[in-house]
mmCIF file of C-alpha atoms in Angstrom:
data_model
loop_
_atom_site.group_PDB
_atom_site.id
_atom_site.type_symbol
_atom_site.label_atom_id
_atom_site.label_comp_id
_atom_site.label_asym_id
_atom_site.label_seq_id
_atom_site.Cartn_x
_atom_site.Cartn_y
_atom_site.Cartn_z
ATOM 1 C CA UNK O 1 -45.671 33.906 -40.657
ATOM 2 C CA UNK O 2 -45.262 30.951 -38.085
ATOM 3 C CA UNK O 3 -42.224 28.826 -38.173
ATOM 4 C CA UNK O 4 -42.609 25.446 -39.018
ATOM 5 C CA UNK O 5 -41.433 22.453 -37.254
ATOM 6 C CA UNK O 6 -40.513 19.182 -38.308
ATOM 7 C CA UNK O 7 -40.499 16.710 -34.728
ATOM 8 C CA UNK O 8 -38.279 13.389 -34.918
ATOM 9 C CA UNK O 9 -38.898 10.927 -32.925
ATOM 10 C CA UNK O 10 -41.994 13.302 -31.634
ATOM 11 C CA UNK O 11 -43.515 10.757 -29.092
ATOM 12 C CA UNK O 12 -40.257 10.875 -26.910
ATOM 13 C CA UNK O 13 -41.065 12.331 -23.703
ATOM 14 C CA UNK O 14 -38.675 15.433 -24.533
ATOM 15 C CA UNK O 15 -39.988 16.042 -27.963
ATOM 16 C CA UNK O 16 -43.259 16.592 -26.674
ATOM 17 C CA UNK O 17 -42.300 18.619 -23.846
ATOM 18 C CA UNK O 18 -40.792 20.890 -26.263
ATOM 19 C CA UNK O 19 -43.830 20.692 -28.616
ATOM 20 C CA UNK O 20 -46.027 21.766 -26.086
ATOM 21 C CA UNK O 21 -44.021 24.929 -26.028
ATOM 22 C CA UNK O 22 -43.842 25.397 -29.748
ATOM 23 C CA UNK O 23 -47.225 25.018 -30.361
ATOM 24 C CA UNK O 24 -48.427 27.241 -27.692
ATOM 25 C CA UNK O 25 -46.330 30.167 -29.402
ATOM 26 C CA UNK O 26 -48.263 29.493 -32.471
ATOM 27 C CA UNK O 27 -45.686 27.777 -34.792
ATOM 28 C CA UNK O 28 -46.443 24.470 -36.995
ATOM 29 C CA UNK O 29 -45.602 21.493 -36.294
ATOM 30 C CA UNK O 30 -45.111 18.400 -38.595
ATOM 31 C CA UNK O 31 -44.708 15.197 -35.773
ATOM 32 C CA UNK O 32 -42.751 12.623 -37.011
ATOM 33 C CA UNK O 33 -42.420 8.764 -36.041
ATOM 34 C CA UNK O 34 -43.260 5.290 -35.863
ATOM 35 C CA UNK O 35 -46.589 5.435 -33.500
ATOM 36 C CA UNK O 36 -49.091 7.107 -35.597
ATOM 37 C CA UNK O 37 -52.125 6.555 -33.326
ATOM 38 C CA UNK O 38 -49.760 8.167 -30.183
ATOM 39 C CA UNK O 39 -48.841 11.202 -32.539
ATOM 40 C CA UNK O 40 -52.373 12.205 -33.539
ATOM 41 C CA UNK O 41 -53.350 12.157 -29.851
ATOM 42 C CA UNK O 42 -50.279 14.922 -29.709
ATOM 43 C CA UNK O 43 -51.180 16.672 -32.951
ATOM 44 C CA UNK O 44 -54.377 17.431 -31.635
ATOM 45 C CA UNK O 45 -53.348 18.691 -27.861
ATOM 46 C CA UNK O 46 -50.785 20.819 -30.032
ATOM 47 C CA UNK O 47 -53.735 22.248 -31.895
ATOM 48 C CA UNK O 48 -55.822 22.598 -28.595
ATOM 49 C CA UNK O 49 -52.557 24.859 -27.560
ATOM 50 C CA UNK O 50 -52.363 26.806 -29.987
ATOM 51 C CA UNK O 51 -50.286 25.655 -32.990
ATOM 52 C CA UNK O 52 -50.866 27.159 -36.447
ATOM 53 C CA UNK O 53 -51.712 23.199 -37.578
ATOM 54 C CA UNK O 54 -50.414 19.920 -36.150
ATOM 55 C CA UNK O 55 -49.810 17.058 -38.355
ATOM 56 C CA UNK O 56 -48.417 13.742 -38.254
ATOM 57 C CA UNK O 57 -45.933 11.613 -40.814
ATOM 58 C CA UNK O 58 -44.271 8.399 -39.865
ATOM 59 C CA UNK O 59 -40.581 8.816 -39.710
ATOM 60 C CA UNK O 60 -38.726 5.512 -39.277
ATOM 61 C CA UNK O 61 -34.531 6.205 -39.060
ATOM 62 C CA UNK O 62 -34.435 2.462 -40.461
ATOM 63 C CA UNK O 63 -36.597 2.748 -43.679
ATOM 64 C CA UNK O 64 -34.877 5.556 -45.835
ATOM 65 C CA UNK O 65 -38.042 5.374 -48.161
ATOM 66 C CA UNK O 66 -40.296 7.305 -45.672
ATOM 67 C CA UNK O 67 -37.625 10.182 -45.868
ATOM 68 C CA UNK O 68 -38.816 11.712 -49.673
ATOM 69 C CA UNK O 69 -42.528 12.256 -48.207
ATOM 70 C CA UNK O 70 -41.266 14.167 -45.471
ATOM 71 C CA UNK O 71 -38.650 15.920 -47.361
ATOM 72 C CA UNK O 72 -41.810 16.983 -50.096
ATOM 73 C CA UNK O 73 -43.835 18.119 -46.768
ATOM 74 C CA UNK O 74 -41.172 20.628 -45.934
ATOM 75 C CA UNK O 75 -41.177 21.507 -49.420
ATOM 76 C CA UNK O 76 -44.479 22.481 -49.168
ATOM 77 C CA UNK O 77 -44.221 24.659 -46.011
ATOM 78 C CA UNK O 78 -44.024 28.188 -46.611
ATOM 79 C CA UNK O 79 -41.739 29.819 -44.578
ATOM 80 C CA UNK O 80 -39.105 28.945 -42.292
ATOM 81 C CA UNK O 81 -38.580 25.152 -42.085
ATOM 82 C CA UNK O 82 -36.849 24.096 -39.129
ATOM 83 C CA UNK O 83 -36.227 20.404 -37.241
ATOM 84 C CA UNK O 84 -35.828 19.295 -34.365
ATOM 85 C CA UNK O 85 -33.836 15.492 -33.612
ATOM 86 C CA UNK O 86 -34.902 13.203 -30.398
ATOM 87 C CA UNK O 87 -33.952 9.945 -32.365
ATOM 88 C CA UNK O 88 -31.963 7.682 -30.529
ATOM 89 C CA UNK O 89 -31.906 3.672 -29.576
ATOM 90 C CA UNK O 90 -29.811 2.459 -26.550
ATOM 91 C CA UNK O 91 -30.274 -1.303 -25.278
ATOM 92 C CA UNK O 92 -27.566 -2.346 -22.684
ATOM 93 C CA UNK O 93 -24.267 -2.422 -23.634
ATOM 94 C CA UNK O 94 -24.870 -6.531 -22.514
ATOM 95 C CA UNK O 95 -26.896 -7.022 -24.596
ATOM 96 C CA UNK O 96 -24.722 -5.271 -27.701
ATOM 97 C CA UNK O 97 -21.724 -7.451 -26.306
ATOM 98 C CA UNK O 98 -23.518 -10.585 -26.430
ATOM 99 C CA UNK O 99 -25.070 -9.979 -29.481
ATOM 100 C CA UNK O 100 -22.716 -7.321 -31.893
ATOM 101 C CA UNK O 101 -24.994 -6.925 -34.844
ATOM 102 C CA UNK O 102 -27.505 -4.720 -32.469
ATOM 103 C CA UNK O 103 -24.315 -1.899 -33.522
ATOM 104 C CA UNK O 104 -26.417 -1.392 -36.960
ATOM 105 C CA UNK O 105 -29.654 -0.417 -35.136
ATOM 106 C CA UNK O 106 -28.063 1.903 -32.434
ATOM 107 C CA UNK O 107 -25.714 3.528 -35.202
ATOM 108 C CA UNK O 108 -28.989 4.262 -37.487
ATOM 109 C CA UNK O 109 -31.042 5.126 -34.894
ATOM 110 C CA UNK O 110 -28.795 7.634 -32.930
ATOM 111 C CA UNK O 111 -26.837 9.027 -36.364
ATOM 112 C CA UNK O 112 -27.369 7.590 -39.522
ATOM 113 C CA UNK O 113 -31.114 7.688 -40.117
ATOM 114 C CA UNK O 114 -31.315 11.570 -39.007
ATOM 115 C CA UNK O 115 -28.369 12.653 -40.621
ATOM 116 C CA UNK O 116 -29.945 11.546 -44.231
ATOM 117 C CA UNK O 117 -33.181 13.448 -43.301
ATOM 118 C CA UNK O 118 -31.037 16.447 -42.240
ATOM 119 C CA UNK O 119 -29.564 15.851 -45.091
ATOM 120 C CA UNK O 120 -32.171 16.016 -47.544
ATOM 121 C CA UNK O 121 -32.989 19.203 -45.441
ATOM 122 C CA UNK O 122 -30.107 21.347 -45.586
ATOM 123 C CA UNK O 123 -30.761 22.579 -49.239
ATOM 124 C CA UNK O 124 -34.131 24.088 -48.068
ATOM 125 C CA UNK O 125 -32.843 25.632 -44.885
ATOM 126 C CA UNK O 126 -30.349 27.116 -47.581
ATOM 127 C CA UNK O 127 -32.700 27.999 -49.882
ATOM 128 C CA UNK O 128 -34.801 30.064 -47.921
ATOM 129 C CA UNK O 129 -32.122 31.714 -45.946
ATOM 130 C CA UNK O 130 -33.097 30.629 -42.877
ATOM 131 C CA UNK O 131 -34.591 27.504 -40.230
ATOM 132 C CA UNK O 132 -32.957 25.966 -37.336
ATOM 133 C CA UNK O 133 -31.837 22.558 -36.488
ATOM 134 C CA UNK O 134 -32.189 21.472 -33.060
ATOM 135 C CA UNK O 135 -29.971 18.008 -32.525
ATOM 136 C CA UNK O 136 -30.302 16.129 -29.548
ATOM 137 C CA UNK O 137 -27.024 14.001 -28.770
ATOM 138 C CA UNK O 138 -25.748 12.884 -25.155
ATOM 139 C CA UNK O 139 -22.940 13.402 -22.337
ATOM 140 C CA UNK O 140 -22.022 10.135 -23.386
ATOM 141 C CA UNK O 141 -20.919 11.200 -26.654
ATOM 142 C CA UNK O 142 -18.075 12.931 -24.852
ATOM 143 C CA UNK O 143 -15.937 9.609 -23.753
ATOM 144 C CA UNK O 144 -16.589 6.098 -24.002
ATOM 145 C CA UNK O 145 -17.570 4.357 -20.933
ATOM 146 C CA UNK O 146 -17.541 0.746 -20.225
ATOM 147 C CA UNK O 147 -21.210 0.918 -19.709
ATOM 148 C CA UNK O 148 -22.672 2.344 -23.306
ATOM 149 C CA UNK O 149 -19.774 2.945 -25.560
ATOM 150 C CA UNK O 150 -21.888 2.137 -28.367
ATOM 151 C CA UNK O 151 -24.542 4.360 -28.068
ATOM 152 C CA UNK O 152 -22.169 6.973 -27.087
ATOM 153 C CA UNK O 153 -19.699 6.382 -29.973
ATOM 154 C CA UNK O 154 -22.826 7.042 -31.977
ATOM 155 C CA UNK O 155 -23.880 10.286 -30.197
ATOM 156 C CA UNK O 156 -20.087 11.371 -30.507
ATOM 157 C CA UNK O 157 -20.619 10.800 -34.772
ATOM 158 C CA UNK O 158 -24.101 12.839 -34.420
ATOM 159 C CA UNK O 159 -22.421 15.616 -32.374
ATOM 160 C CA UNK O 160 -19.630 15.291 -34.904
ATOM 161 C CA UNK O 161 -21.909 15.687 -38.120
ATOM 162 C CA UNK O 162 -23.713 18.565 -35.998
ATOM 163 C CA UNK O 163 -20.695 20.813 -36.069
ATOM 164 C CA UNK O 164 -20.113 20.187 -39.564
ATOM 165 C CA UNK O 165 -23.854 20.854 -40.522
ATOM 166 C CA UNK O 166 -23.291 24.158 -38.381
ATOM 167 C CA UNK O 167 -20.487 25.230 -40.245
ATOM 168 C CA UNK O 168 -22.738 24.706 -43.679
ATOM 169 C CA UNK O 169 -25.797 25.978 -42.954
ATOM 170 C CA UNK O 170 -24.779 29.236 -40.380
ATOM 171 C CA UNK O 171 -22.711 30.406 -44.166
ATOM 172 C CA UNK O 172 -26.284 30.384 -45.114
ATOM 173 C CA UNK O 173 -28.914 32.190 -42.582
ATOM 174 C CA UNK O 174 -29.197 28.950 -40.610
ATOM 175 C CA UNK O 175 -28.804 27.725 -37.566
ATOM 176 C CA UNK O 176 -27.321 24.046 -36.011
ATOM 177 C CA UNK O 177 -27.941 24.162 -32.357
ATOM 178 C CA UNK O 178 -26.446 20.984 -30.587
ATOM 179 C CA UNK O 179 -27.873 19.727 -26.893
ATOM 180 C CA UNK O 180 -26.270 17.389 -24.950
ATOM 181 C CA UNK O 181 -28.442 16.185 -22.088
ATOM 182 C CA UNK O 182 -27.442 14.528 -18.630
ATOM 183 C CA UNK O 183 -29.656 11.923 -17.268
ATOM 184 C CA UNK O 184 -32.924 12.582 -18.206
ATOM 185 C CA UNK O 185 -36.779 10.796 -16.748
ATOM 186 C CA UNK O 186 -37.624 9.484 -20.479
ATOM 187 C CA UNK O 187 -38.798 5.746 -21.136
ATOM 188 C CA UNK O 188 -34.841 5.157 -22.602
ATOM 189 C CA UNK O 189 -33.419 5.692 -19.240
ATOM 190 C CA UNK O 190 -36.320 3.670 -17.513
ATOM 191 C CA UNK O 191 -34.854 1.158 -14.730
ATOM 192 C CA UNK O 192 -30.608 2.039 -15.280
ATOM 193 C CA UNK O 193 -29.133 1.597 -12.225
ATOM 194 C CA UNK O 194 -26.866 4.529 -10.893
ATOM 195 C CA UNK O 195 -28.750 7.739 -12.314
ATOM 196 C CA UNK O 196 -28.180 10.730 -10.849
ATOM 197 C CA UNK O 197 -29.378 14.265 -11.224
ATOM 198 C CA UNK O 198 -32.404 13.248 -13.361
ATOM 199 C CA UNK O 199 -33.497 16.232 -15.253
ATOM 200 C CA UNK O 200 -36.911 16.464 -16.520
ATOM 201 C CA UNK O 201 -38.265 16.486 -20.173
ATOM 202 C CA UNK O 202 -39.644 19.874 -18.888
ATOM 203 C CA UNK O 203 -36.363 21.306 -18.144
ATOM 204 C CA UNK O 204 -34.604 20.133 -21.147
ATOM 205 C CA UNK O 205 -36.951 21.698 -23.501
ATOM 206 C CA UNK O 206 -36.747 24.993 -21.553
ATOM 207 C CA UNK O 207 -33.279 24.968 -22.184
ATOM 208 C CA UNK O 208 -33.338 24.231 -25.319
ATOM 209 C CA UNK O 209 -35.612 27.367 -25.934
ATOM 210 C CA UNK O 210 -33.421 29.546 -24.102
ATOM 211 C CA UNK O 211 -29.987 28.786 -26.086
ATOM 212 C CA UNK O 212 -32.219 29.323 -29.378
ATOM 213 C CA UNK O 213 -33.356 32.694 -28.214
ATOM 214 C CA UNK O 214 -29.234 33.283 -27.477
ATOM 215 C CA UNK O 215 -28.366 31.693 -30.539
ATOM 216 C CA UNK O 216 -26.338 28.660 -28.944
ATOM 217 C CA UNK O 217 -24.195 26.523 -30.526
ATOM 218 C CA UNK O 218 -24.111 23.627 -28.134
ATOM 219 C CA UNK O 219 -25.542 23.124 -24.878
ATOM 220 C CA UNK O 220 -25.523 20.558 -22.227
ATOM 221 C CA UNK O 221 -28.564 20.498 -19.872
ATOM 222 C CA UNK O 222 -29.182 20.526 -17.110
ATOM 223 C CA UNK O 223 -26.329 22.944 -17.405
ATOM 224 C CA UNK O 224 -24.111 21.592 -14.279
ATOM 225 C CA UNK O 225 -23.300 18.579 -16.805
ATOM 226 C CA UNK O 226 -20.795 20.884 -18.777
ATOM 227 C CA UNK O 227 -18.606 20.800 -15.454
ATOM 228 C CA UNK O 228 -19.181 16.832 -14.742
ATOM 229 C CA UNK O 229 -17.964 16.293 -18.598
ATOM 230 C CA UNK O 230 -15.504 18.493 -18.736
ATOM 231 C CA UNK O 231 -13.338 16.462 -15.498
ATOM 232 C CA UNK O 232 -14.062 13.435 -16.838
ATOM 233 C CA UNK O 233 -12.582 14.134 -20.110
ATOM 234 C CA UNK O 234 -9.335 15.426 -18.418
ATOM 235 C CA UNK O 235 -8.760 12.209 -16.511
ATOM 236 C CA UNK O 236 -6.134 10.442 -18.331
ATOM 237 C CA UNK O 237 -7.073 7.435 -19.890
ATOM 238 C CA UNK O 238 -4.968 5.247 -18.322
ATOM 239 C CA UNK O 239 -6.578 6.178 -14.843
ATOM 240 C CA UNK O 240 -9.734 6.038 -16.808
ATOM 241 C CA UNK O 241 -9.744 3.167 -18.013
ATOM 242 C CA UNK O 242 -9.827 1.497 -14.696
ATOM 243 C CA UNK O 243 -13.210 3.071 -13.520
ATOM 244 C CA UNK O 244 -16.341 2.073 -13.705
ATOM 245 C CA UNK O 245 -18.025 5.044 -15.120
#
């Protein structure tokens, strides 16, 4: 019996990078966001592929009321429900400092609004004794930086609730699987200055495949990001504090 998939934030250019692959290994996939009209276009190239049925439902991390219908679809799906996350929001920290109550939207975006669908999930992953989660945090969850500590203090919170969620749902046949991508070519990271080694959607959702297929916990990807993160969390922080990273 295929696997079925339930896509956050499916029109990111990641999410359907990694649909693409899902579908043409014949699982189903449930696409889930704002742009309707954009998602049927995908629902129907995932059928093309090979999918065992492509549907959309809007998914808004700001409007808990379209969680239930989702929640009911998954209900619905025989089989193995799994999810994966591409949710996120991340103006420039400028524009967060001039204006502070942007916080709310970044926080719901990036954490809050798919940690109450996961939420709402976790009882049927547990149910049926099996289903993966797939979250898709940052490298800047792993220190704040002068230059997006609010979208990364939300990433660190996701990444945070990840492990937990790992903890509760591996007890049960599940699986939490945590990715933690580098710069990546996706409309969020359109025109930032001072990118470098841009992955591409493409890459990132190979990776991801591979660390399911190993059973990963968490990954970062492209996978030379693990080293970059892990010296910049050992430089102390009063050193750290004075660079402009």
């Amino acid at each position: 019996m295929a696997e079925t998939w339930i896509i956050l934030g499916a029109s990111s250019s990641m999410a359907r990078a990694l649909t693409r692959r899902l579908a043409a290994r014949g699982d189903g996939l449930i696409l889930a966001g704002r742009e309707l009209a954009d998602l049927e276009r995908d629902a129907a190239d995932a059928r093309v592929r090979g999918a065992a049925f492509a549907e959309t439902i809007r998914f808004d991390a700001r409007d808990p009321a379209c969680l239930a219908p989702i929640l009911a679809r998954a209900e619905a799906c025989e089989g193995t429900v799994s999810a994966a996350v591409f949710v996120g929001s991340m103006p420039p920290q400028a524009e967060i400092d001039a204006d502070p109550g942007l916080i709310e939207g970044v926080v719901t975006d990036s954490f809050t609004g798919p940690a109450r669908l996961l939420q709402g999930l976790g009882p049927i992953i547990e149910a049926r004794g099996a289903g993966t989660v797939i979250g898709v945090g940052s490298v800047a969850g792993d220190r704040g930086r002068i230059g997006n500590y609010v979208y990364g203090a939300a990433k660190a919170a996701f990444a945070t609730y990840l492990s937990g969620l790992r903890n509760r749902l591996g007890r049960a046949g599940g699986h939490v699987l945590t990715v933690k991508p580098g710069f990546t070519d996706t409309a969020m990271t359109w025109g930032i200055e001072g990118m470098f080694l841009v992955a591409s959607p493409d890459k990132v959702a190979d990776d991801i495949l591979t660390a399911l297929e190993k059973q990963r916990n968490v990954i970062y990807t492209p996978f030379f990001w693990m080293g970059i993160m892990g010296i910049i969390r050992l430089i102390p922080e009063r050193v750290f504090k004075k660079l402009s990273v």
